[in-house]
GROMACS .gro file of C-alpha atoms in nm:
model
  318
    1MET     CA    1  -6.995  -7.313   5.879
    2ALA     CA    2  -6.603  -7.212   5.795
    3HIS     CA    3  -6.403  -6.980   5.995
    4VAL     CA    4  -6.417  -6.673   5.722
    5THR     CA    5  -6.055  -6.611   5.762
    6VAL     CA    6  -5.953  -6.988   5.796
    7ASP     CA    7  -5.786  -6.969   5.429
    8TRP     CA    8  -5.587  -6.607   5.510
    9ASN     CA    9  -5.233  -6.696   5.611
   10PRO     CA   10  -5.055  -6.429   5.858
   11LEU     CA   11  -4.716  -6.288   5.780
   12GLY     CA   12  -4.620  -6.046   6.033
   13LYS     CA   13  -4.870  -5.797   6.087
   14VAL     CA   14  -5.041  -5.878   5.760
   15PHE     CA   15  -5.189  -6.192   5.601
   16TYR     CA   16  -5.246  -6.307   5.242
   17ARG     CA   17  -5.489  -6.481   5.065
   18LYS     CA   18  -5.508  -6.718   4.731
   19VAL     CA   19  -5.811  -6.662   4.561
   20GLU     CA   20  -5.939  -6.725   4.184
   21LEU     CA   21  -6.101  -6.408   4.080
   22TYR     CA   22  -6.154  -6.545   3.727
   23SER     CA   23  -6.042  -6.800   3.469
   24MET     CA   24  -5.709  -6.694   3.134
   25GLU     CA   25  -5.945  -6.613   2.860
   26TRP     CA   26  -5.701  -6.843   2.772
   27GLN     CA   27  -5.803  -7.195   2.889
   28ASP     CA   28  -5.610  -7.491   2.837
   29ALA     CA   29  -5.474  -7.364   2.471
   30VAL     CA   30  -5.160  -7.178   2.618
   31ASP     CA   31  -4.934  -7.382   2.768
   32LEU     CA   32  -4.685  -7.079   2.927
   33SER     CA   33  -4.347  -7.327   3.019
   34ARG     CA   34  -4.347  -7.332   2.626
   35PHE     CA   35  -4.317  -6.970   2.597
   36ILE     CA   36  -4.173  -6.674   2.684
   37VAL     CA   37  -4.411  -6.449   2.875
   38SER     CA   38  -4.341  -6.097   2.955
   39ALA     CA   39  -4.636  -5.955   3.145
   40ALA     CA   40  -4.684  -5.554   3.240
   41PRO     CA   41  -4.706  -5.406   3.609
   42PHE     CA   42  -5.008  -5.389   3.780
   43GLY     CA   43  -5.247  -5.586   3.594
   44GLY     CA   44  -5.100  -5.507   3.246
   45PRO     CA   45  -5.110  -5.665   2.920
   46ILE     CA   46  -4.921  -6.033   2.894
   47ALA     CA   47  -4.690  -6.076   2.597
   48LEU     CA   48  -4.606  -6.475   2.472
   49ILE     CA   49  -4.353  -6.581   2.219
   50ARG     CA   50  -4.256  -6.921   2.163
   51ASP     CA   51  -3.923  -7.102   2.350
   52ASP     CA   52  -3.775  -7.212   2.068
   53LYS     CA   53  -3.583  -7.439   2.322
   54HIS     CA   54  -3.884  -7.636   2.382
   55PHE     CA   55  -3.920  -7.742   1.999
   56ALA     CA   56  -3.722  -7.944   1.812
   57ARG     CA   57  -3.670  -7.860   1.436
   58VAL     CA   58  -3.733  -8.153   1.173
   59GLN     CA   59  -3.431  -8.154   0.928
   60GLY     CA   60  -3.574  -8.003   0.567
   61SER     CA   61  -3.845  -7.875   0.789
   62ALA     CA   62  -3.916  -7.446   0.704
   63ILE     CA   63  -3.838  -7.231   0.967
   64ASN     CA   64  -4.121  -7.026   1.042
   65LYS     CA   65  -4.098  -6.684   1.188
   66PRO     CA   66  -4.244  -6.675   1.566
   67ILE     CA   67  -4.559  -6.508   1.638
   68ILE     CA   68  -4.562  -6.244   1.968
   69HIS     CA   69  -4.927  -6.292   2.151
   70ILE     CA   70  -5.035  -6.001   2.311
   71PHE     CA   71  -5.290  -6.107   2.606
   72SER     CA   72  -5.472  -5.873   2.810
   73SER     CA   73  -5.455  -5.953   3.214
   74ALA     CA   74  -5.762  -6.180   3.187
   75GLY     CA   75  -5.611  -6.346   2.867
   76LYS     CA   76  -5.799  -6.260   2.612
   77GLU     CA   77  -5.579  -6.220   2.296
   78LEU     CA   78  -5.545  -5.827   2.151
   79ALA     CA   79  -5.322  -5.908   1.914
   80THR     CA   80  -5.039  -6.084   1.682
   81VAL     CA   81  -4.697  -5.994   1.546
   82LYS     CA   82  -4.521  -6.171   1.317
   83TRP     CA   83  -4.172  -6.099   1.417
   84ASP     CA   84  -3.936  -6.076   1.103
   85GLY     CA   85  -3.594  -5.995   1.293
   86GLY     CA   86  -3.340  -6.202   1.471
   87PRO     CA   87  -3.356  -6.399   1.784
   88ILE     CA   88  -3.526  -6.220   2.079
   89VAL     CA   89  -3.322  -6.165   2.367
   90GLN     CA   90  -3.570  -5.994   2.578
   91MET     CA   91  -3.923  -5.859   2.600
   92GLY     CA   92  -4.036  -5.573   2.851
   93TRP     CA   93  -4.311  -5.344   2.882
   94SER     CA   94  -4.237  -4.931   2.862
   95ILE     CA   95  -4.443  -4.734   3.187
   96THR     CA   96  -4.715  -4.600   2.878
   97GLU     CA   97  -4.792  -5.027   2.828
   98ASP     CA   98  -4.566  -5.060   2.532
   99LEU     CA   99  -4.420  -5.345   2.431
  100LEU     CA  100  -4.029  -5.325   2.382
  101CYS     CA  101  -3.848  -5.668   2.175
  102VAL     CA  102  -3.508  -5.657   2.182
  103ALA     CA  103  -3.366  -5.839   1.952
  104ASP     CA  104  -2.947  -6.029   1.983
  105ASP     CA  105  -2.804  -5.785   1.720
  106GLY     CA  106  -2.914  -5.466   1.941
  107THR     CA  107  -3.218  -5.331   1.754
  108VAL     CA  108  -3.494  -5.237   1.965
  109MET     CA  109  -3.850  -5.260   1.857
  110VAL     CA  110  -4.136  -5.052   2.003
  111TYR     CA  111  -4.537  -5.233   1.977
  112ASP     CA  112  -4.851  -5.097   2.115
  113ILE     CA  113  -5.086  -5.317   2.247
  114HIS     CA  114  -5.331  -5.386   1.931
  115GLY     CA  115  -4.906  -5.506   1.764
  116THR     CA  116  -4.887  -5.199   1.625
  117ILE     CA  117  -4.538  -5.061   1.549
  118LYS     CA  118  -4.410  -4.783   1.644
  119LYS     CA  119  -4.084  -4.726   1.614
  120THR     CA  120  -3.755  -4.852   1.544
  121LEU     CA  121  -3.375  -4.793   1.813
  122SER     CA  122  -3.044  -4.978   1.839
  123MET     CA  123  -2.834  -5.053   2.111
  124GLY     CA  124  -2.494  -4.947   1.874
  125GLN     CA  125  -2.268  -5.077   1.653
  126ASP     CA  126  -2.114  -5.302   1.897
  127ALA     CA  127  -2.391  -5.455   1.969
  128LYS     CA  128  -2.503  -5.537   1.612
  129GLU     CA  129  -2.150  -5.690   1.561
  130SER     CA  130  -2.070  -5.900   1.855
  131LYS     CA  131  -2.472  -5.924   1.947
  132VAL     CA  132  -2.640  -5.920   2.272
  133ILE     CA  133  -2.676  -6.239   2.495
  134ASP     CA  134  -2.850  -6.066   2.809
  135CYS     CA  135  -3.053  -5.780   2.804
  136LYS     CA  136  -3.315  -5.603   3.119
  137THR     CA  137  -3.574  -5.304   3.117
  138TYR     CA  138  -3.698  -5.045   3.377
  139ASN     CA  139  -3.959  -4.808   3.448
  140PHE     CA  140  -3.845  -4.497   3.675
  141ALA     CA  141  -3.884  -4.174   3.688
  142GLY     CA  142  -4.141  -4.125   3.446
  143ARG     CA  143  -3.880  -4.302   3.183
  144THR     CA  144  -3.826  -4.674   3.067
  145GLY     CA  145  -3.457  -4.775   3.035
  146ILE     CA  146  -3.263  -5.093   2.858
  147ALA     CA  147  -2.926  -5.235   2.969
  148ILE     CA  148  -2.792  -5.498   2.740
  149LEU     CA  149  -2.446  -5.711   2.780
  150THR     CA  150  -2.265  -5.805   2.446
  151SER     CA  151  -2.124  -6.180   2.394
  152ASN     CA  152  -1.749  -5.976   2.447
  153TYR     CA  153  -1.855  -5.863   2.768
  154HIS     CA  154  -1.936  -5.497   2.761
  155PHE     CA  155  -2.248  -5.330   2.915
  156TYR     CA  156  -2.457  -5.112   2.713
  157VAL     CA  157  -2.720  -4.859   2.871
  158ALA     CA  158  -3.014  -4.663   2.723
  159ASN     CA  159  -3.170  -4.477   2.980
  160ASN     CA  160  -3.454  -4.321   2.824
  161VAL     CA  161  -3.603  -4.530   2.512
  162GLU     CA  162  -3.801  -4.150   2.407
  163GLU     CA  163  -3.449  -4.034   2.341
  164VAL     CA  164  -3.264  -4.336   2.317
  165ARG     CA  165  -2.861  -4.332   2.331
  166SER     CA  166  -2.707  -4.593   2.445
  167ARG     CA  167  -2.393  -4.507   2.624
  168ARG     CA  168  -2.106  -4.806   2.685
  169TYR     CA  169  -2.084  -4.830   3.099
  170TYR     CA  170  -1.688  -4.956   3.266
  171ASP     CA  171  -1.639  -5.253   3.217
  172PRO     CA  172  -1.609  -5.456   3.607
  173PRO     CA  173  -1.225  -5.613   3.626
  174GLY     CA  174  -1.213  -6.009   3.556
  175LEU     CA  175  -1.526  -5.975   3.346
  176ASP     CA  176  -1.388  -6.259   3.068
  177ALA     CA  177  -1.746  -6.493   3.101
  178PRO     CA  178  -2.147  -6.352   3.175
  179PRO     CA  179  -2.186  -6.245   3.494
  180SER     CA  180  -2.320  -6.476   3.774
  181SER     CA  181  -2.606  -6.190   3.817
  182TRP     CA  182  -2.670  -5.855   3.720
  183VAL     CA  183  -2.935  -5.568   3.815
  184ILE     CA  184  -3.038  -5.237   3.766
  185MET     CA  185  -3.053  -4.937   3.943
  186PRO     CA  186  -3.156  -4.649   3.869
  187HIS     CA  187  -3.142  -4.287   3.981
  188ASP     CA  188  -3.276  -4.002   3.924
  189ARG     CA  189  -2.970  -3.877   3.726
  190GLY     CA  190  -2.974  -4.217   3.508
  191SER     CA  191  -2.886  -4.553   3.663
  192SER     CA  192  -2.667  -4.785   3.779
  193LEU     CA  193  -2.521  -5.150   3.723
  194LEU     CA  194  -2.479  -5.410   4.017
  195VAL     CA  195  -2.292  -5.671   3.814
  196ALA     CA  196  -2.198  -5.999   4.051
  197ILE     CA  197  -1.890  -6.220   3.925
  198ASP     CA  198  -1.894  -6.548   4.066
  199ASN     CA  199  -1.906  -6.369   4.504
  200LEU     CA  200  -1.770  -6.027   4.352
  201LEU     CA  201  -1.971  -5.706   4.397
  202TYR     CA  202  -1.913  -5.451   4.182
  203LEU     CA  203  -2.122  -5.138   4.106
  204THR     CA  204  -2.075  -4.964   3.757
  205GLU     CA  205  -2.170  -4.682   3.534
  206LYS     CA  206  -2.062  -4.494   3.267
  207GLY     CA  207  -1.715  -4.323   3.373
  208GLN     CA  208  -1.661  -4.572   3.720
  209CYS     CA  209  -1.644  -4.882   3.851
  210ASN     CA  210  -1.634  -4.956   4.230
  211ARG     CA  211  -1.616  -5.293   4.421
  212LEU     CA  212  -1.899  -5.306   4.658
  213THR     CA  213  -1.863  -5.565   5.010
  214VAL     CA  214  -2.127  -5.773   5.129
  215SER     CA  215  -2.106  -5.975   5.419
  216PHE     CA  216  -2.263  -6.339   5.476
  217SER     CA  217  -2.386  -6.522   5.724
  218ALA     CA  218  -2.204  -6.776   5.908
  219GLY     CA  219  -2.212  -7.085   5.696
  220ALA     CA  220  -2.062  -7.262   5.405
  221PRO     CA  221  -1.901  -6.978   5.195
  222VAL     CA  222  -2.019  -6.856   4.954
  223THR     CA  223  -1.851  -6.852   4.584
  224SER     CA  224  -2.129  -6.706   4.414
  225ILE     CA  225  -2.424  -6.446   4.378
  226ILE     CA  226  -2.620  -6.649   4.135
  227GLU     CA  227  -2.981  -6.452   4.122
  228MET     CA  228  -3.020  -6.129   4.246
  229ALA     CA  229  -3.407  -5.873   4.259
  230ILE     CA  230  -3.443  -5.531   4.329
  231SER     CA  231  -3.794  -5.374   4.519
  232TYR     CA  232  -4.022  -5.164   4.266
  233ASN     CA  233  -3.901  -4.843   4.432
  234TYR     CA  234  -3.528  -4.996   4.390
  235GLU     CA  235  -3.473  -4.931   4.817
  236TYR     CA  236  -3.408  -5.252   4.875
  237LEU     CA  237  -3.210  -5.582   4.759
  238ALA     CA  238  -3.287  -5.954   4.767
  239MET     CA  239  -2.946  -6.165   4.647
  240PHE     CA  240  -2.950  -6.556   4.629
  241THR     CA  241  -2.655  -6.755   4.655
  242ASP     CA  242  -2.481  -7.110   4.559
  243THR     CA  243  -2.567  -7.270   4.916
  244GLY     CA  244  -2.941  -7.165   4.911
  245LEU     CA  245  -2.882  -6.908   5.115
  246LEU     CA  246  -3.123  -6.529   5.040
  247TRP     CA  247  -2.948  -6.230   5.125
  248ILE     CA  248  -3.228  -5.969   5.236
  249GLY     CA  249  -3.122  -5.583   5.296
  250SER     CA  250  -3.072  -5.214   5.134
  251ALA     CA  251  -2.998  -5.185   4.783
  252ASP     CA  252  -2.662  -4.981   4.903
  253LEU     CA  253  -2.577  -5.281   5.104
  254GLN     CA  254  -2.533  -5.092   5.445
  255LYS     CA  255  -2.832  -5.296   5.585
  256VAL     CA  256  -2.931  -5.653   5.585
  257TYR     CA  257  -3.306  -5.744   5.760
  258CYS     CA  258  -3.272  -6.103   5.748
  259GLU     CA  259  -3.092  -6.407   5.600
  260PHE     CA  260  -3.260  -6.752   5.479
  261ASN     CA  261  -3.101  -7.028   5.422
  262THR     CA  262  -3.376  -7.202   5.170
  263SER     CA  263  -3.130  -7.520   5.111
  264CYS     CA  264  -3.148  -7.543   4.826
  265PRO     CA  265  -2.839  -7.434   4.598
  266SER     CA  266  -2.996  -7.471   4.278
  267ARG     CA  267  -3.074  -7.151   4.081
  268PRO     CA  268  -3.406  -7.055   4.134
  269LYS     CA  269  -3.678  -6.984   3.847
  270GLN     CA  270  -3.779  -6.662   3.970
  271LEU     CA  271  -3.736  -6.390   4.271
  272THR     CA  272  -3.845  -6.165   4.231
  273TRP     CA  273  -4.055  -5.836   4.503
  274CYS     CA  274  -4.410  -5.866   4.626
  275ALA     CA  275  -4.463  -5.492   4.635
  276MET     CA  276  -4.169  -5.353   4.952
  277GLY     CA  277  -4.230  -5.593   5.190
  278ALA     CA  278  -4.181  -5.972   5.085
  279VAL     CA  279  -3.960  -6.152   4.823
  280ILE     CA  280  -4.100  -6.454   4.617
  281PHE     CA  281  -3.903  -6.754   4.563
  282PHE     CA  282  -3.934  -6.958   4.320
  283ILE     CA  283  -3.765  -7.299   4.193
  284ASN     CA  284  -3.973  -7.605   3.978
  285MET     CA  285  -4.323  -7.610   4.121
  286HIS     CA  286  -4.265  -7.450   4.494
  287MET     CA  287  -4.329  -7.129   4.562
  288LEU     CA  288  -4.189  -6.926   4.899
  289GLN     CA  289  -4.342  -6.540   4.959
  290ILE     CA  290  -4.061  -6.435   5.258
  291ALA     CA  291  -4.085  -6.107   5.442
  292HIS     CA  292  -3.777  -5.918   5.604
  293PHE     CA  293  -3.913  -5.991   5.966
  294LEU     CA  294  -3.852  -6.363   5.866
  295ASN     CA  295  -4.251  -6.499   5.836
  296ILE     CA  296  -4.274  -6.717   5.596
  297PHE     CA  297  -4.573  -6.821   5.408
  298HIS     CA  298  -4.605  -7.120   5.139
  299ILE     CA  299  -4.782  -7.028   4.906
  300SER     CA  300  -4.813  -7.394   4.698
  301ASP     CA  301  -4.614  -7.697   4.748
  302GLY     CA  302  -4.440  -7.888   4.571
  303GLN     CA  303  -4.162  -8.180   4.593
  304CYS     CA  304  -3.782  -7.963   4.463
  305CYS     CA  305  -3.664  -7.957   4.820
  306SER     CA  306  -3.682  -7.901   5.158
  307PHE     CA  307  -3.688  -7.553   5.296
  308SER     CA  308  -3.492  -7.487   5.631
  309SER     CA  309  -3.598  -7.298   5.947
  310ARG     CA  310  -3.221  -7.205   5.974
  311VAL     CA  311  -3.243  -6.804   5.922
  312ARG     CA  312  -3.049  -6.514   6.068
  313TRP     CA  313  -3.133  -6.206   6.120
  314ARG     CA  314  -3.027  -5.798   6.192
  315LYS     CA  315  -3.313  -5.598   6.356
  316ASN     CA  316  -3.331  -5.306   6.139
  317HIS     CA  317  -3.662  -5.082   5.987
  318TRP     CA  318  -3.732  -5.072   5.653
   0.00000   0.00000   0.00000
């Protein structure tokens, strides 16, 4: 008889294992690689819309309006929505599990999980005229907020979709191209944006913008911070650089918990937090779970790159 703990993987003082709880009801009917996916947190619903980058339009053919599919977390289709707006820049879920669809003209359509339109919002005239090129949503302290970046490189933030009023944030100096990465950092009075312009970090709000400093371990000089992820309690930050270095520390940049050399300088497909104790790093078909105390759990196998064991860590407490 196999040992009962053989499929558990240690990660510091805790253990993880990968088990299949159930099969998705969509089975082979949905190829996620061909869709833009937005999953609500804590096992909530999943929204899919076709990613047009994977489809070539035949000359002279009619343009089919895209369909938004809403599924349960088990893959059961709950609703479909025929999208009549402009290109969707971002989909996200509110704290009440309403689906937010942000179009490139700054229009925000809010649907319930049954696909019924609840309301339409606007992120302002500048967004409508100059178009939205990037967008992020967040949930914090009982409210849902939206932040957008326009094509003329201005940030606008609405800190509560229930009382939508977008405000322009202070422009980080030298922002004449899309930032290499950025994240929303909510707080009780609203939110700030942490913006990386190459290897420089700026914390911007409605009335001010301050440059922040962060130190990286010795090695190849960092020329760009290409991905960032904030933890669900907004207290911890992960940053990934163009040298393949993964930095994990406090959101205020005052503490560094670990630095891990992945030896993969390419932008990861996804960088996200697993609760507040570990970071998920996913590139191609290879996924790692990295805890702040430097235990590394290989969740899946792949041939994308070779991960280095060279790690530098700082003795701090979470």
